[in-house]
mmCIF file of C-alpha atoms in Angstrom:
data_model
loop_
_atom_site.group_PDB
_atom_site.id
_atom_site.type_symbol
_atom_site.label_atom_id
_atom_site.label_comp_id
_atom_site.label_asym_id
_atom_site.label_seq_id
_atom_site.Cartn_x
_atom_site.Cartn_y
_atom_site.Cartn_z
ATOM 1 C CA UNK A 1 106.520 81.165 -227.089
ATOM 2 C CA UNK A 2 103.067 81.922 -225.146
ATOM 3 C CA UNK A 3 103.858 81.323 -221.167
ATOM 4 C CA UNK A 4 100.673 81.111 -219.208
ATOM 5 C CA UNK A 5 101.349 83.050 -216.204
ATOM 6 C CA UNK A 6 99.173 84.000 -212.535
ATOM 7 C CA UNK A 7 99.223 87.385 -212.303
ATOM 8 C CA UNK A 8 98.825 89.436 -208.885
ATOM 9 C CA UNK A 9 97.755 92.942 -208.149
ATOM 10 C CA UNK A 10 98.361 94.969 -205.546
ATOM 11 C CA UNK A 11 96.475 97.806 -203.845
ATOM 12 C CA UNK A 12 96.839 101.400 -204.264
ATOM 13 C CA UNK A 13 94.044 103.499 -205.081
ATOM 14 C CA UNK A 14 94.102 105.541 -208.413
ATOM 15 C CA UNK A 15 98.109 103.845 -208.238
ATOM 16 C CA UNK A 16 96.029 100.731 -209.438
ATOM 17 C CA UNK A 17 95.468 102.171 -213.118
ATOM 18 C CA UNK A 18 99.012 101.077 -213.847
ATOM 19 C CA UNK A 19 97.676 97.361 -213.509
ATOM 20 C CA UNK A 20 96.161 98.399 -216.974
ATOM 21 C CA UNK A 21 99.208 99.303 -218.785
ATOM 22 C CA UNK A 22 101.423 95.657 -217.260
ATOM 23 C CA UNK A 23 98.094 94.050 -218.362
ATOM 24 C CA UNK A 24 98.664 95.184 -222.074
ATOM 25 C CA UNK A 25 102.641 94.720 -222.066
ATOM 26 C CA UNK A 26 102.011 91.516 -220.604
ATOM 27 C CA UNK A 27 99.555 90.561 -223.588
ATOM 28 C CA UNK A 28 102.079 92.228 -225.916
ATOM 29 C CA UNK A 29 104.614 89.358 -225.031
ATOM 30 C CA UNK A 30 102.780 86.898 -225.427
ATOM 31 C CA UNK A 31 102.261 85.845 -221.712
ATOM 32 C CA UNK A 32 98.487 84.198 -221.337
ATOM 33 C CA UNK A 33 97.190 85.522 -218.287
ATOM 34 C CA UNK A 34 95.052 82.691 -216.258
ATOM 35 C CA UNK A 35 95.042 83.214 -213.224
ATOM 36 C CA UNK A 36 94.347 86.923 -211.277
ATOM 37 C CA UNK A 37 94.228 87.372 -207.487
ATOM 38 C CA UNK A 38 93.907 91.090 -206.720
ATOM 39 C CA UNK A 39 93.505 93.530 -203.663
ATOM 40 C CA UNK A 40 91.463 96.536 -203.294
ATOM 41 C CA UNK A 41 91.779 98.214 -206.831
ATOM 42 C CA UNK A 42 93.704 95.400 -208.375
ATOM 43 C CA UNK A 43 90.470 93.816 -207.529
ATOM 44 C CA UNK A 44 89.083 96.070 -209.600
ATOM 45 C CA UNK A 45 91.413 95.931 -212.505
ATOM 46 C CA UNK A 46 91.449 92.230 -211.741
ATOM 47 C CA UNK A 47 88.020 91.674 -212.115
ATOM 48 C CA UNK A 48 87.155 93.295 -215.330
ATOM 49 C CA UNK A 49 89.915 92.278 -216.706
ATOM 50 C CA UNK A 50 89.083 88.595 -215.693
ATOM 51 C CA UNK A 51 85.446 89.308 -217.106
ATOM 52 C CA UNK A 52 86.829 90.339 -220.400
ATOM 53 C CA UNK A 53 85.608 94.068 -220.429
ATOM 54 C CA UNK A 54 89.147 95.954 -219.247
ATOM 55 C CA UNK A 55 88.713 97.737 -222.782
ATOM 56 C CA UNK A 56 85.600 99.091 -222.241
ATOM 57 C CA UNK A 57 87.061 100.262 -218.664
ATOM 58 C CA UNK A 58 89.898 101.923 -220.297
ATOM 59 C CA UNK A 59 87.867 103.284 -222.848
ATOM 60 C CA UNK A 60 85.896 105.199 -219.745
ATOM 61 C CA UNK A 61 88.558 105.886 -217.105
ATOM 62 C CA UNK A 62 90.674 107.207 -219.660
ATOM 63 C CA UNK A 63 88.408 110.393 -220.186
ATOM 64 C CA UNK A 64 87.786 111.018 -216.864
ATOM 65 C CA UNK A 65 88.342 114.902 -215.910
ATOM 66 C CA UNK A 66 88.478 115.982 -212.415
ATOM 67 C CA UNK A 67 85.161 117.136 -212.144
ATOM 68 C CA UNK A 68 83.837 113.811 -213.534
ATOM 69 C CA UNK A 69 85.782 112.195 -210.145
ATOM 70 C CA UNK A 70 84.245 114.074 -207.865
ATOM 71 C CA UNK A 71 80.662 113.430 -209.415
ATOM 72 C CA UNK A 72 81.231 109.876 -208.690
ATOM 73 C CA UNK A 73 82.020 110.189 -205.040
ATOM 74 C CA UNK A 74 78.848 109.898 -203.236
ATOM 75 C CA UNK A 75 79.061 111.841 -199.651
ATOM 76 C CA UNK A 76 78.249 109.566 -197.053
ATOM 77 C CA UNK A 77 76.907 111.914 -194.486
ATOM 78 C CA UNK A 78 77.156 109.171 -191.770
ATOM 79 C CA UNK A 79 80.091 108.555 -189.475
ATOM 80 C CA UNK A 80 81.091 105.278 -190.488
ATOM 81 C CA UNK A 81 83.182 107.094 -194.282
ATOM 82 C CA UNK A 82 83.347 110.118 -196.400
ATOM 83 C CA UNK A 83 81.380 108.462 -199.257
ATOM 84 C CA UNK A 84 79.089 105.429 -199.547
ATOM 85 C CA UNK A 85 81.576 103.838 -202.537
ATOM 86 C CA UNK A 86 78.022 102.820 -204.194
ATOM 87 C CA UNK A 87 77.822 105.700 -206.660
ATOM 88 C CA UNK A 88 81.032 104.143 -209.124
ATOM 89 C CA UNK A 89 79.998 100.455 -208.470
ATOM 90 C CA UNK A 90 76.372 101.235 -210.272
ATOM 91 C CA UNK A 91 78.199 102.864 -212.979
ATOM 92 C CA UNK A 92 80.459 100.106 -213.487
ATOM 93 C CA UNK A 93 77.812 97.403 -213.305
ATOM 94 C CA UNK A 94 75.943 99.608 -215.624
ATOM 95 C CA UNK A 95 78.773 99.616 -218.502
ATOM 96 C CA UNK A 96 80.198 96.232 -217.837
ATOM 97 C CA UNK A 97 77.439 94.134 -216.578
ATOM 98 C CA UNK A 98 77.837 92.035 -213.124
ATOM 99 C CA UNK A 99 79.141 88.477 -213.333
ATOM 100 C CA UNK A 100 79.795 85.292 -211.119
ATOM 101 C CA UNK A 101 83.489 84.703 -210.460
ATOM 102 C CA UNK A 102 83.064 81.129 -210.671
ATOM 103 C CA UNK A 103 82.066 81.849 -214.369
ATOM 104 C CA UNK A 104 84.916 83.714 -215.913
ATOM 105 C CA UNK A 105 86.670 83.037 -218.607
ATOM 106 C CA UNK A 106 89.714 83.743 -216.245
ATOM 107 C CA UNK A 107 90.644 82.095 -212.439
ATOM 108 C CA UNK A 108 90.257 85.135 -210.426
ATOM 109 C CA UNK A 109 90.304 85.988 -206.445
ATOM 110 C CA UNK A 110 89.372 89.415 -204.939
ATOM 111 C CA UNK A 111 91.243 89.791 -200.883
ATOM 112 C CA UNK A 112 89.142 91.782 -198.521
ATOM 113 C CA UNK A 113 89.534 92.064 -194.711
ATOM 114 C CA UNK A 114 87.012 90.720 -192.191
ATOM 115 C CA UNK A 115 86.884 93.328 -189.621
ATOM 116 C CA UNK A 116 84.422 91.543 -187.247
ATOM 117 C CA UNK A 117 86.478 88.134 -187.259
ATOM 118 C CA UNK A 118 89.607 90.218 -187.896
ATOM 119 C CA UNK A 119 90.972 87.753 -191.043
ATOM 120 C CA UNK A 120 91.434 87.916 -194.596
ATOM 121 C CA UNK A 121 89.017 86.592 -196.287
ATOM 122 C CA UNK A 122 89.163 85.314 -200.545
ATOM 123 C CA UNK A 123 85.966 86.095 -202.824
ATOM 124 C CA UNK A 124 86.207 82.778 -205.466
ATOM 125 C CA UNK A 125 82.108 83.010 -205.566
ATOM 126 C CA UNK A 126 79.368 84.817 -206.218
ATOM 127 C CA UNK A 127 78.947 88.384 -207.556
ATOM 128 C CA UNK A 128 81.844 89.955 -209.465
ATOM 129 C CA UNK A 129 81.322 93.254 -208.019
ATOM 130 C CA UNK A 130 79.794 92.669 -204.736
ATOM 131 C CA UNK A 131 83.676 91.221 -204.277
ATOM 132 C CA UNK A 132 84.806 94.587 -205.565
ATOM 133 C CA UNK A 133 83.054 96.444 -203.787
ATOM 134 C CA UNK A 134 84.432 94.712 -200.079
ATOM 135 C CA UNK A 135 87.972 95.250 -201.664
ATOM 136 C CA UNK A 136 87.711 98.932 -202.495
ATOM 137 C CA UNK A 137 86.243 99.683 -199.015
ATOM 138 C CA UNK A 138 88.952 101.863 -197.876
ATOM 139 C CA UNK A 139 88.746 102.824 -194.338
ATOM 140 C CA UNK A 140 87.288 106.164 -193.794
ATOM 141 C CA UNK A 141 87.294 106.768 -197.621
ATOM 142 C CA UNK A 142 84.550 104.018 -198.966
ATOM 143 C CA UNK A 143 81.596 102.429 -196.155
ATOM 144 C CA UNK A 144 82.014 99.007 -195.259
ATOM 145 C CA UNK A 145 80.444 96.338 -196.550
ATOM 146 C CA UNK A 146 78.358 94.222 -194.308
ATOM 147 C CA UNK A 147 77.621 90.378 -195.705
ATOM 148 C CA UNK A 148 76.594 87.590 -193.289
ATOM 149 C CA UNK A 149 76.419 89.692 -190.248
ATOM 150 C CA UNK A 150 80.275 90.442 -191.030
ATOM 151 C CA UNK A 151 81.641 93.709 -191.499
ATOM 152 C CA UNK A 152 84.115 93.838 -194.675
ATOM 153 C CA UNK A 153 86.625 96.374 -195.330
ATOM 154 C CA UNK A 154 89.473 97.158 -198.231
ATOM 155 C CA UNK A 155 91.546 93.847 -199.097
ATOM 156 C CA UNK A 156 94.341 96.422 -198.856
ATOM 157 C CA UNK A 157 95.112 96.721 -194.814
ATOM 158 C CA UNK A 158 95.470 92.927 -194.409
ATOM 159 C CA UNK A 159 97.317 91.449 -197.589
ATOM 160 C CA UNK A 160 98.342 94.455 -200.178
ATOM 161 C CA UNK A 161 99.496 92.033 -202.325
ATOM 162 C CA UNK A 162 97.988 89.179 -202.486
ATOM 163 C CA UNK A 163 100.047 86.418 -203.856
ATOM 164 C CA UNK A 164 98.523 83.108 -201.754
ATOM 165 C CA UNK A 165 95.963 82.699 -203.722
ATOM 166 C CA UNK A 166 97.893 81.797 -206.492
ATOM 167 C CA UNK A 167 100.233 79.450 -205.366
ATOM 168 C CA UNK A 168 98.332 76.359 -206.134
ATOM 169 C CA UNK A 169 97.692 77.120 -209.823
ATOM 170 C CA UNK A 170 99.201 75.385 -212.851
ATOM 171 C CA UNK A 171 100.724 78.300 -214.334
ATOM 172 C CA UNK A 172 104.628 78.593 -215.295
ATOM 173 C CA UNK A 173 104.985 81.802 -213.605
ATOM 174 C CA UNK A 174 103.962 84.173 -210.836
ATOM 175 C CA UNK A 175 103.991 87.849 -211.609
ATOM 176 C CA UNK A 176 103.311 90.513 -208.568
ATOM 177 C CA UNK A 177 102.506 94.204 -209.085
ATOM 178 C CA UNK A 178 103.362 96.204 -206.681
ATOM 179 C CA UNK A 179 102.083 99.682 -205.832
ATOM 180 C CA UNK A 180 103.926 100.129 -202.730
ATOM 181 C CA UNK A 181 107.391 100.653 -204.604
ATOM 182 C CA UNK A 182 109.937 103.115 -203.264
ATOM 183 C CA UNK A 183 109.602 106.701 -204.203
ATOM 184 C CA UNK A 184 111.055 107.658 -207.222
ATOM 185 C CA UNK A 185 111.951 111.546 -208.114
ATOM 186 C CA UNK A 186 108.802 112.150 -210.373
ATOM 187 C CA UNK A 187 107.261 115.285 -211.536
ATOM 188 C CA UNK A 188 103.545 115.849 -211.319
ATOM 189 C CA UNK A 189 101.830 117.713 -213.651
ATOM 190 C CA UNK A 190 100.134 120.656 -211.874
ATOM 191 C CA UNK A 191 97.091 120.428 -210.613
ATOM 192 C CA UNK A 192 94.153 122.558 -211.641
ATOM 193 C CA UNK A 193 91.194 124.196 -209.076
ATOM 194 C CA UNK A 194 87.971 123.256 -209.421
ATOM 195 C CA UNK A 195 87.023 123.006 -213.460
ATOM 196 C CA UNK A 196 84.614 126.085 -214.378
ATOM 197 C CA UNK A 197 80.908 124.220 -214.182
ATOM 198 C CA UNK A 198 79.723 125.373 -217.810
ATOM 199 C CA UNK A 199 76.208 124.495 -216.313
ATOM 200 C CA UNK A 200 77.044 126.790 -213.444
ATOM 201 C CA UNK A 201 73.042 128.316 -213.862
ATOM 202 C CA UNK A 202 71.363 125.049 -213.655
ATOM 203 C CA UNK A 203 72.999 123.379 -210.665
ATOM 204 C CA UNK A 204 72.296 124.136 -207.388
ATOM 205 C CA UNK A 205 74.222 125.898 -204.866
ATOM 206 C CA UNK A 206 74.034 122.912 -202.685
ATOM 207 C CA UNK A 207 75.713 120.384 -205.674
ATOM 208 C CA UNK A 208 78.340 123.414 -205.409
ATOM 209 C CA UNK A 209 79.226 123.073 -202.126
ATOM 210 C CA UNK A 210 79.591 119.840 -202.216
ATOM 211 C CA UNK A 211 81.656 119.508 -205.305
ATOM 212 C CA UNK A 212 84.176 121.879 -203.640
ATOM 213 C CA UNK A 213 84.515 119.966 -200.495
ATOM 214 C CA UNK A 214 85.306 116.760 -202.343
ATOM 215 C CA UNK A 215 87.862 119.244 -204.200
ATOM 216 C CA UNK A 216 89.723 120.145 -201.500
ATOM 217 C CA UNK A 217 89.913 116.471 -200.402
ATOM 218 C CA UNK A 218 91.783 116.132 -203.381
ATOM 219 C CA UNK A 219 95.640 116.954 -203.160
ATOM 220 C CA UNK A 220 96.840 119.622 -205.373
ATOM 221 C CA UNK A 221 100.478 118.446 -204.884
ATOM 222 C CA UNK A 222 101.114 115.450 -203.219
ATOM 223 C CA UNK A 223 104.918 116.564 -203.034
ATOM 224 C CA UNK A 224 104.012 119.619 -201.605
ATOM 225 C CA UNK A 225 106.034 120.125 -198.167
ATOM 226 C CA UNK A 226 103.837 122.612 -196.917
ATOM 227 C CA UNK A 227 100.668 121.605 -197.761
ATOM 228 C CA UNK A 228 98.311 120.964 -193.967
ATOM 229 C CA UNK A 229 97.621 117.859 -193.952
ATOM 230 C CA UNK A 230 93.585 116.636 -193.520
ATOM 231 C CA UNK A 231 92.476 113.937 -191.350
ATOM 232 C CA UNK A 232 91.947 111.848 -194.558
ATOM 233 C CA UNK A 233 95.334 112.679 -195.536
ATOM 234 C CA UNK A 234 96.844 111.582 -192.244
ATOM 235 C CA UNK A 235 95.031 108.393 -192.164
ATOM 236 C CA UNK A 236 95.915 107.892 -195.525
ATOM 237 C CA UNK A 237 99.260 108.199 -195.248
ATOM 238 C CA UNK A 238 99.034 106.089 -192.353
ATOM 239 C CA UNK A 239 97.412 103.178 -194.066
ATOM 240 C CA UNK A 240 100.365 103.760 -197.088
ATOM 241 C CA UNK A 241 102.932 103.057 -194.457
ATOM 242 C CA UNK A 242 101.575 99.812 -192.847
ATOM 243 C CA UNK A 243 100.806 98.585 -196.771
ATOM 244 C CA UNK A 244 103.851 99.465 -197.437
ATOM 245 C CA UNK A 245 105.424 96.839 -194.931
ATOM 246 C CA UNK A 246 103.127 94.456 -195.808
ATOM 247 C CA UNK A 247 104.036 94.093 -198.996
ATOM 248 C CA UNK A 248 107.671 93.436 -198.298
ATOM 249 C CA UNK A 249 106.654 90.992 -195.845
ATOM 250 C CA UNK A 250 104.590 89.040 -198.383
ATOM 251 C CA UNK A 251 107.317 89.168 -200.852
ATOM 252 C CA UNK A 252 109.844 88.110 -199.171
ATOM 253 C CA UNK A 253 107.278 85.411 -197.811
ATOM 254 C CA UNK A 254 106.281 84.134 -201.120
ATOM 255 C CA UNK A 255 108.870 84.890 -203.736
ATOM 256 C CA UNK A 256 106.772 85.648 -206.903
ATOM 257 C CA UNK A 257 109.096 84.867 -209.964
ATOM 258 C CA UNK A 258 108.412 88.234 -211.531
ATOM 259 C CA UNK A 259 107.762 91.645 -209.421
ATOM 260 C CA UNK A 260 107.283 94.684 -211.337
ATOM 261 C CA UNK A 261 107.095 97.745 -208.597
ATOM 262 C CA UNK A 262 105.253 100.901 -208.852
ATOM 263 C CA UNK A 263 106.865 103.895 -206.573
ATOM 264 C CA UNK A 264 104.560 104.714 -204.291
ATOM 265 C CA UNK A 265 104.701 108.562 -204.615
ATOM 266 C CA UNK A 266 103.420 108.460 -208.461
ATOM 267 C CA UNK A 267 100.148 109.796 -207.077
ATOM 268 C CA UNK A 268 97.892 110.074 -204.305
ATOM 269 C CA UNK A 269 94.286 107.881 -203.768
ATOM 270 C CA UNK A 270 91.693 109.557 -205.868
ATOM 271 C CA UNK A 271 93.927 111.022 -209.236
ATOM 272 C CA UNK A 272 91.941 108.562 -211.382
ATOM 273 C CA UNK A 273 91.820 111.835 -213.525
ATOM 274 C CA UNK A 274 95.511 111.000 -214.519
ATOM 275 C CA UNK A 275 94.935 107.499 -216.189
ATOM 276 C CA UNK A 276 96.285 108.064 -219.383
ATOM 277 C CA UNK A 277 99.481 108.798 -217.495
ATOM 278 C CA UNK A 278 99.021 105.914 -214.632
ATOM 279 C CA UNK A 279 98.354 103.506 -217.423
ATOM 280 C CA UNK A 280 101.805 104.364 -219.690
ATOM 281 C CA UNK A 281 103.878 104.186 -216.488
ATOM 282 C CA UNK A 282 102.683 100.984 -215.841
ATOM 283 C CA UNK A 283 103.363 99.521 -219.755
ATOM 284 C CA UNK A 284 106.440 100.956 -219.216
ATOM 285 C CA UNK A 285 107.731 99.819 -216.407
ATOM 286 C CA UNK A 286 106.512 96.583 -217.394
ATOM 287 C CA UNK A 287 108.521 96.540 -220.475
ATOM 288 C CA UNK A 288 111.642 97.805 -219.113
ATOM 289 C CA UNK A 289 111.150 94.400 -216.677
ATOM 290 C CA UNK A 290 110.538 92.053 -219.214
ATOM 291 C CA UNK A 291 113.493 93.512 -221.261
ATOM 292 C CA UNK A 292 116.368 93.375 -218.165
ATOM 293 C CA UNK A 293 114.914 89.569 -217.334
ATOM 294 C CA UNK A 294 115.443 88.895 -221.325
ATOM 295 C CA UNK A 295 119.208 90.443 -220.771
ATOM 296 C CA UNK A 296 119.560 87.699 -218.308
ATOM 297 C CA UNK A 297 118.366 84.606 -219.904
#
């Protein structure tokens, strides 16, 4: 029997690809989807999904090397973030096409934070990925986005997992995602330098340079004790721990029926290299959900 569901998605960075994998289990047991409110890059996940292109995004993200990451991380050279965050929205937008919310096939709500009236504020409007974009604006990591005279930041620091928006649909249940789950013992698969640039001779020294620094940005080991942590690394381990409490706040505010919980030590921010990986976790843990609730009914 189909059970129409809302379905909510939590921030977390590269984390966020194992929205992809619950989305297919979910599909796979024959739970309709209508509703999606997402943060940050459940936004993201939210959004396409909602638009009816999450294949084609799979498709894409799932042959993503490392190199290919760090070409899509545009270098801000300002003081406001490392990158601009512009570079991946054109190539989205490019391969999926930009959309009005109000128009999708599928309710959906993308949660950014207001930083100039300091509030969270609910994209139900207007362009599909000018929303994403404010969500994804990680502090430090992505520029903020400035609309009205308002600056707009990652959904992420103010409501991780954004169940509110939700609570006035029609649907039979409420399923959260968390990415802000407790650690879990989990081996990472090492880490490789730097890919060899086969086109080493026809890129300049400069597009070098910069590839490395982004590189070295990039954990080799998130479990790694001794590794010196960055200021990036601090801040984002800072921002981790205040999501982190967040999210138990808002679940234990709002009581989704379903919460399926990601540990928050699968990966660090900018792994989108490991999707095929992210993306199984997530069907998994999904299933093994779905199958301990069936034990119980």
């Amino acid at each position: 029997m189909t059970r129409e569901v809302s379905l909510v998605l939590g921030s977390g960075a590269a984390k966020g690809l194992a929205h992809i994998g619950v989305i297919r289990c979910l599909e796979e047991h024959d739970y309709k989807i209508k509703y999606i409110a997402g943060s940050s890059m459940g936004a993201l996940i939210g959004g396409i999904y909602a638009a009816g292109n999450l294949d084609i995004y799979t498709k894409w993200v799932r042959e993503l090397k490392r190199n290919d990451v760090i070409r899509l991380l545009d270098l801000s050279f300002s003081k406001k973030s490392i990158f601009k965050g512009d570079r991946i929205i054109e190539v989205l937008k490019d391969m999926i096409g930009d959309h009005d919310i109000e128009n999708l096939p599928i309710g959906f709500t993308a949660v950014a934070t207001d930083l100039t009236d300091q509030k969270e504020i609910w994209f139900t409007r207007g362009s599909l990925f000018k929303a994403i974009r404010a969500s994804i604006a990680m502090p430090m990591l992505f520029s903020p986005v400035v609309i009205s005279g308002k600056t707009i930041v990652d959904g992420g620091i103010i409501n991780p997992l954004p169940i509110a928006p939700t609570l006035n649909n029609s649907t039979e249940l409420t399923i959260a995602v968390s990415l802000n789950g407790a650690p879990e013992k989990y081996t990472q698969p090492n880490k490789t330098e730097l890919e060899d640039n086969t086109e080493s001779d026809n890129t300049s020294s400069y597009r070098l340079a910069i590839d490395k620094f982004i590189n070295n940005l990039l954990p080799k080991n998130i479990h790694s004790s001794d590794e010196e942590l960055n200021a990036f690394n601090v801040v984002s381990q800072s921002i981790d721990i205040l999501q982190t409490s967040v999210t138990r706040f808002k679940l234990a505010a709002y009581h989704p029926d379903i919460v399926i919980e990601v540990p928050r030590n699968i990966c660090s921010k900018l792994e989108f290299d490991r999707a095929e990986e992210l993306i199984n976790f997530g069907y998994n843990r999904a299933t093994e959900k779905l199958k301990s609730l069936d034990s119980l009914s």
